[in-house]
């Protein structure tokens, strides 16, 4: 799927759900567009002395329910349409789990794998400065996404604080602990995926110990989802990253695979496992499939070949609307991104709350709060799905759009 169509997919999902909600067409007109899109072009001095101009984006989708919130992605395919889609999904996601945020997303078109630490630091600091007029703890709060992490957030925070002269840890989340990050944040998205999977299995009367899972993408979300599911007794039989996949029907030791990836740069080559392609990985016989890489990987071309009974979307937008129809007809239960991967933004919210009160919680408390928020959201979305006889994605949109529409109407035009 082209990246341009990620936003088309998001709008198709929106339109499908708003039909069930009787959403006022005037409100739908407002919510179908981002409120603000900023594009910046800025120069970086590369290590060889040359100057390179990069393009970055920050899209602020909606802030009816609270400050804008969303990650920053570094990837060669980042473009304005993709960032718009991701920003809309953030607004919907925050409303699904009921945290007081709107939605935003950012990104820089770059290949971080070909850049040095020094170049990445200069890129991040300059980008932070360029978008700083529209960033702030009560305005818009960035976080990590694909190819960004704690170090990126530390540079981002430092640049903002140096410019303003004001200490404001709540301006970004996903920070290192040394800079007032939250315990539990690194694992939060994967933990949410694990919790959503357990909830989904329960609805199907399936025991984790008797199930197998396949995970696409072995970064922050994929690897943590894999080892937390393994801890629950799920047998992880296949995983992959951008270089390809590995398959072991007897089950992988997922923490060993992570260690191998850290040492060798990829899961490919892990001893004792068969090498497969990312396409083959998605079609493996298994109970649970967790796409945790990029958008559009389950589409009209391969949806019929998916063997899993449950798909838990770790990534944002991994299933196209056409694939949704095919999977629904085949009786596959899809736990949508806007619910399944909401653990990350939920603990980002808990990190922000701790920053604002300058009082820090134990990891147990953070994980307990996360569990409560997610299981409550899951139960509500499941109930809507049963009542309206719709799939879980439509049900999640119904819950979210209802909340955002009410806030928008109360604020007035
Ligand atoms: P990451 O950079 O840590 O990991 C991405 C992984 O995907 C890497 O292992 C990479 O090799 C792999 N990958 C890239 N292209 C691939 C391909 N074509 N096939 C298979 N694997 C491929 O990123 P992340 O933070 O884990 O994010 C992954 C997804 O989860 C994204 O869609 C992101 O938006 C979403 N997400 C992330 C968070 C978070 O807290 N980090 C929260 C919610 C959703």
mmCIF file of N, CA, C and O and ligand atoms in Angstrom, residues 73 86 93 105 113 144-148 185 189 216-222 240-242 261 278 292-295 314-316 341 344, ligand 1:
data_model
loop_
_atom_site.group_PDB
_atom_site.id
_atom_site.type_symbol
_atom_site.label_atom_id
_atom_site.label_comp_id
_atom_site.label_asym_id
_atom_site.label_seq_id
_atom_site.Cartn_x
_atom_site.Cartn_y
_atom_site.Cartn_z
ATOM 1 N N UNK A 73 8.488 10.069 14.079
ATOM 2 C CA UNK A 73 9.044 8.942 13.328
ATOM 3 C C UNK A 73 10.194 9.403 12.434
ATOM 4 O O UNK A 73 10.085 10.449 11.796
ATOM 5 N N UNK A 86 -1.384 9.083 10.759
ATOM 6 C CA UNK A 86 -0.927 8.697 12.100
ATOM 7 C C UNK A 86 -1.449 9.678 13.156
ATOM 8 O O UNK A 86 -1.775 9.282 14.277
ATOM 9 N N UNK A 93 -7.262 7.186 19.131
ATOM 10 C CA UNK A 93 -6.735 6.272 20.153
ATOM 11 C C UNK A 93 -6.872 6.859 21.565
ATOM 12 O O UNK A 93 -7.315 6.190 22.489
ATOM 13 N N UNK A 105 1.046 13.915 15.292
ATOM 14 C CA UNK A 105 2.162 13.037 14.925
ATOM 15 C C UNK A 105 3.206 13.883 14.212
ATOM 16 O O UNK A 105 2.883 14.919 13.633
ATOM 17 N N UNK A 113 19.418 4.848 9.657
ATOM 18 C CA UNK A 113 20.413 3.753 9.674
ATOM 19 C C UNK A 113 21.703 4.178 8.979
ATOM 20 O O UNK A 113 22.742 3.556 9.161
ATOM 21 N N UNK A 144 8.321 8.946 21.367
ATOM 22 C CA UNK A 144 9.022 8.166 20.343
ATOM 23 C C UNK A 144 8.071 7.404 19.415
ATOM 24 O O UNK A 144 6.926 7.137 19.767
ATOM 25 N N UNK A 145 8.576 7.061 18.244
ATOM 26 C CA UNK A 145 7.877 6.168 17.308
ATOM 27 C C UNK A 145 8.975 5.400 16.561
ATOM 28 O O UNK A 145 10.069 5.221 17.117
ATOM 29 N N UNK A 146 8.702 4.988 15.337
ATOM 30 C CA UNK A 146 9.664 4.165 14.596
ATOM 31 C C UNK A 146 11.016 4.879 14.478
ATOM 32 O O UNK A 146 11.083 6.044 14.050
ATOM 33 N N UNK A 147 12.064 4.194 14.860
ATOM 34 C CA UNK A 147 13.455 4.684 14.784
ATOM 35 C C UNK A 147 13.761 5.883 15.679
ATOM 36 O O UNK A 147 14.753 6.595 15.458
ATOM 37 N N UNK A 148 12.922 6.147 16.648
ATOM 38 C CA UNK A 148 13.258 7.159 17.654
ATOM 39 C C UNK A 148 13.049 6.502 19.024
ATOM 40 O O UNK A 148 12.319 5.524 19.135
ATOM 41 N N UNK A 185 7.540 2.751 30.917
ATOM 42 C CA UNK A 185 7.195 3.341 29.612
ATOM 43 C C UNK A 185 7.758 2.544 28.441
ATOM 44 O O UNK A 185 7.085 2.341 27.431
ATOM 45 N N UNK A 189 3.867 -0.189 25.366
ATOM 46 C CA UNK A 189 3.072 -0.529 24.177
ATOM 47 C C UNK A 189 2.967 -2.045 24.042
ATOM 48 O O UNK A 189 1.880 -2.592 23.812
ATOM 49 N N UNK A 216 5.361 -9.632 13.573
ATOM 50 C CA UNK A 216 6.109 -8.948 12.512
ATOM 51 C C UNK A 216 6.678 -7.639 13.041
ATOM 52 O O UNK A 216 5.939 -6.811 13.558
ATOM 53 N N UNK A 217 7.990 -7.436 12.885
ATOM 54 C CA UNK A 217 8.651 -6.245 13.422
ATOM 55 C C UNK A 217 9.218 -6.595 14.781
ATOM 56 O O UNK A 217 8.491 -7.117 15.651
ATOM 57 N N UNK A 218 10.522 -6.367 14.968
ATOM 58 C CA UNK A 218 11.118 -6.739 16.252
ATOM 59 C C UNK A 218 11.820 -5.539 16.864
ATOM 60 O O UNK A 218 12.946 -5.623 17.351
ATOM 61 N N UNK A 219 11.110 -4.404 16.833
ATOM 62 C CA UNK A 219 11.619 -3.206 17.485
ATOM 63 C C UNK A 219 11.013 -3.102 18.869
ATOM 64 O O UNK A 219 10.733 -4.114 19.516
ATOM 65 N N UNK A 220 10.786 -1.875 19.310
ATOM 66 C CA UNK A 220 10.251 -1.666 20.657
ATOM 67 C C UNK A 220 8.940 -2.446 20.860
ATOM 68 O O UNK A 220 8.820 -3.257 21.783
ATOM 69 N N UNK A 221 7.983 -2.235 19.976
ATOM 70 C CA UNK A 221 6.657 -2.830 20.181
ATOM 71 C C UNK A 221 6.690 -4.346 19.970
ATOM 72 O O UNK A 221 6.215 -5.116 20.813
ATOM 73 N N UNK A 222 7.261 -4.789 18.854
ATOM 74 C CA UNK A 222 7.241 -6.210 18.516
ATOM 75 C C UNK A 222 8.001 -7.071 19.514
ATOM 76 O O UNK A 222 7.487 -8.109 19.963
ATOM 77 N N UNK A 240 9.999 -11.253 12.784
ATOM 78 C CA UNK A 240 10.743 -10.695 11.650
ATOM 79 C C UNK A 240 11.147 -9.261 11.924
ATOM 80 O O UNK A 240 10.671 -8.635 12.876
ATOM 81 N N UNK A 241 12.041 -8.746 11.069
ATOM 82 C CA UNK A 241 12.331 -7.308 11.046
ATOM 83 C C UNK A 241 12.492 -6.904 9.588
ATOM 84 O O UNK A 241 12.132 -7.680 8.693
ATOM 85 N N UNK A 242 13.035 -5.709 9.340
ATOM 86 C CA UNK A 242 13.065 -5.222 7.954
ATOM 87 C C UNK A 242 13.921 -6.106 7.048
ATOM 88 O O UNK A 242 13.774 -6.073 5.833
ATOM 89 N N UNK A 261 19.478 -9.987 18.036
ATOM 90 C CA UNK A 261 19.239 -8.817 17.161
ATOM 91 C C UNK A 261 20.106 -7.629 17.590
ATOM 92 O O UNK A 261 20.648 -6.909 16.764
ATOM 93 N N UNK A 278 9.139 -11.762 4.939
ATOM 94 C CA UNK A 278 8.068 -11.100 5.685
ATOM 95 C C UNK A 278 6.699 -11.483 5.143
ATOM 96 O O UNK A 278 5.724 -11.546 5.886
ATOM 97 N N UNK A 292 3.685 -5.599 13.936
ATOM 98 C CA UNK A 292 4.241 -4.521 14.791
ATOM 99 C C UNK A 292 5.346 -3.783 14.050
ATOM 100 O O UNK A 292 6.375 -3.429 14.629
ATOM 101 N N UNK A 293 5.130 -3.564 12.732
ATOM 102 C CA UNK A 293 6.144 -2.835 11.955
ATOM 103 C C UNK A 293 5.518 -1.572 11.354
ATOM 104 O O UNK A 293 5.487 -0.535 12.010
ATOM 105 N N UNK A 294 4.988 -1.693 10.125
ATOM 106 C CA UNK A 294 4.522 -0.485 9.436
ATOM 107 C C UNK A 294 3.100 -0.663 8.889
ATOM 108 O O UNK A 294 2.487 -1.710 9.070
ATOM 109 N N UNK A 295 2.615 0.377 8.174
ATOM 110 C CA UNK A 295 1.238 0.372 7.673
ATOM 111 C C UNK A 295 1.053 -0.568 6.470
ATOM 112 O O UNK A 295 1.985 -0.828 5.712
ATOM 113 N N UNK A 314 -0.174 -4.275 16.761
ATOM 114 C CA UNK A 314 0.851 -3.531 17.479
ATOM 115 C C UNK A 314 1.232 -2.275 16.722
ATOM 116 O O UNK A 314 1.420 -1.199 17.285
ATOM 117 N N UNK A 315 1.338 -2.401 15.399
ATOM 118 C CA UNK A 315 1.668 -1.253 14.543
ATOM 119 C C UNK A 315 0.438 -0.374 14.367
ATOM 120 O O UNK A 315 -0.685 -0.794 14.647
ATOM 121 N N UNK A 316 0.647 0.829 13.868
ATOM 122 C CA UNK A 316 -0.462 1.689 13.481
ATOM 123 C C UNK A 316 -0.805 1.422 12.022
ATOM 124 O O UNK A 316 0.076 1.424 11.159
ATOM 125 N N UNK A 341 -2.612 -0.997 20.617
ATOM 126 C CA UNK A 341 -1.298 -0.409 20.902
ATOM 127 C C UNK A 341 -1.395 0.866 21.740
ATOM 128 O O UNK A 341 -0.423 1.630 21.835
ATOM 129 N N UNK A 344 1.115 2.436 24.915
ATOM 130 C CA UNK A 344 2.218 3.400 24.852
ATOM 131 C C UNK A 344 1.764 4.795 25.247
ATOM 132 O O UNK A 344 2.337 5.436 26.140
HETATM 133 P P1 LIG B 1 10.947 0.476 16.084
HETATM 134 O O1 LIG B 1 11.713 1.368 15.202
HETATM 135 O O2 LIG B 1 11.417 0.228 17.464
HETATM 136 O O3 LIG B 1 10.774 -0.969 15.372
HETATM 137 C C1 LIG B 1 10.270 -1.158 14.092
HETATM 138 C C2 LIG B 1 10.577 -2.588 13.691
HETATM 139 O O4 LIG B 1 9.939 -2.895 12.450
HETATM 140 C C3 LIG B 1 12.066 -2.858 13.469
HETATM 141 O O5 LIG B 1 12.402 -4.126 13.998
HETATM 142 C C4 LIG B 1 12.190 -2.884 11.948
HETATM 143 O O6 LIG B 1 13.280 -3.682 11.499
HETATM 144 C C5 LIG B 1 10.872 -3.501 11.583
HETATM 145 N N1 LIG B 1 10.484 -3.289 10.208
HETATM 146 C C6 LIG B 1 10.591 -2.159 9.451
HETATM 147 N N2 LIG B 1 10.133 -2.398 8.198
HETATM 148 C C7 LIG B 1 9.696 -3.672 8.205
HETATM 149 C C8 LIG B 1 9.098 -4.512 7.205
HETATM 150 N N3 LIG B 1 8.873 -4.050 5.989
HETATM 151 N N4 LIG B 1 8.784 -5.771 7.560
HETATM 152 C C9 LIG B 1 9.032 -6.253 8.806
HETATM 153 N N5 LIG B 1 9.584 -5.515 9.765
HETATM 154 C C10 LIG B 1 9.912 -4.241 9.463
HETATM 155 O O7 LIG B 1 9.448 1.036 16.076
HETATM 156 P P2 LIG B 1 8.292 0.778 17.135
HETATM 157 O O8 LIG B 1 8.295 1.906 18.077
HETATM 158 O O9 LIG B 1 8.376 -0.607 17.611
HETATM 159 O O10 LIG B 1 7.004 0.957 16.215
HETATM 160 C C11 LIG B 1 6.459 -0.103 15.441
HETATM 161 C C12 LIG B 1 5.010 0.213 15.111
HETATM 162 O O11 LIG B 1 4.278 0.391 16.330
HETATM 163 C C13 LIG B 1 4.779 1.486 14.314
HETATM 164 O O12 LIG B 1 3.645 1.320 13.488
HETATM 165 C C14 LIG B 1 4.470 2.517 15.385
HETATM 166 O O13 LIG B 1 3.755 3.623 14.893
HETATM 167 C C15 LIG B 1 3.649 1.666 16.318
HETATM 168 N N6 LIG B 1 3.545 2.165 17.696
HETATM 169 C C16 LIG B 1 4.638 2.433 18.444
HETATM 170 C C17 LIG B 1 4.483 2.871 19.756
HETATM 171 C C18 LIG B 1 5.655 3.105 20.672
HETATM 172 O O14 LIG B 1 5.424 3.388 21.861
HETATM 173 N N7 LIG B 1 6.886 2.975 20.239
HETATM 174 C C19 LIG B 1 3.205 3.064 20.282
HETATM 175 C C20 LIG B 1 2.098 2.770 19.494
HETATM 176 C C21 LIG B 1 2.283 2.312 18.205
#
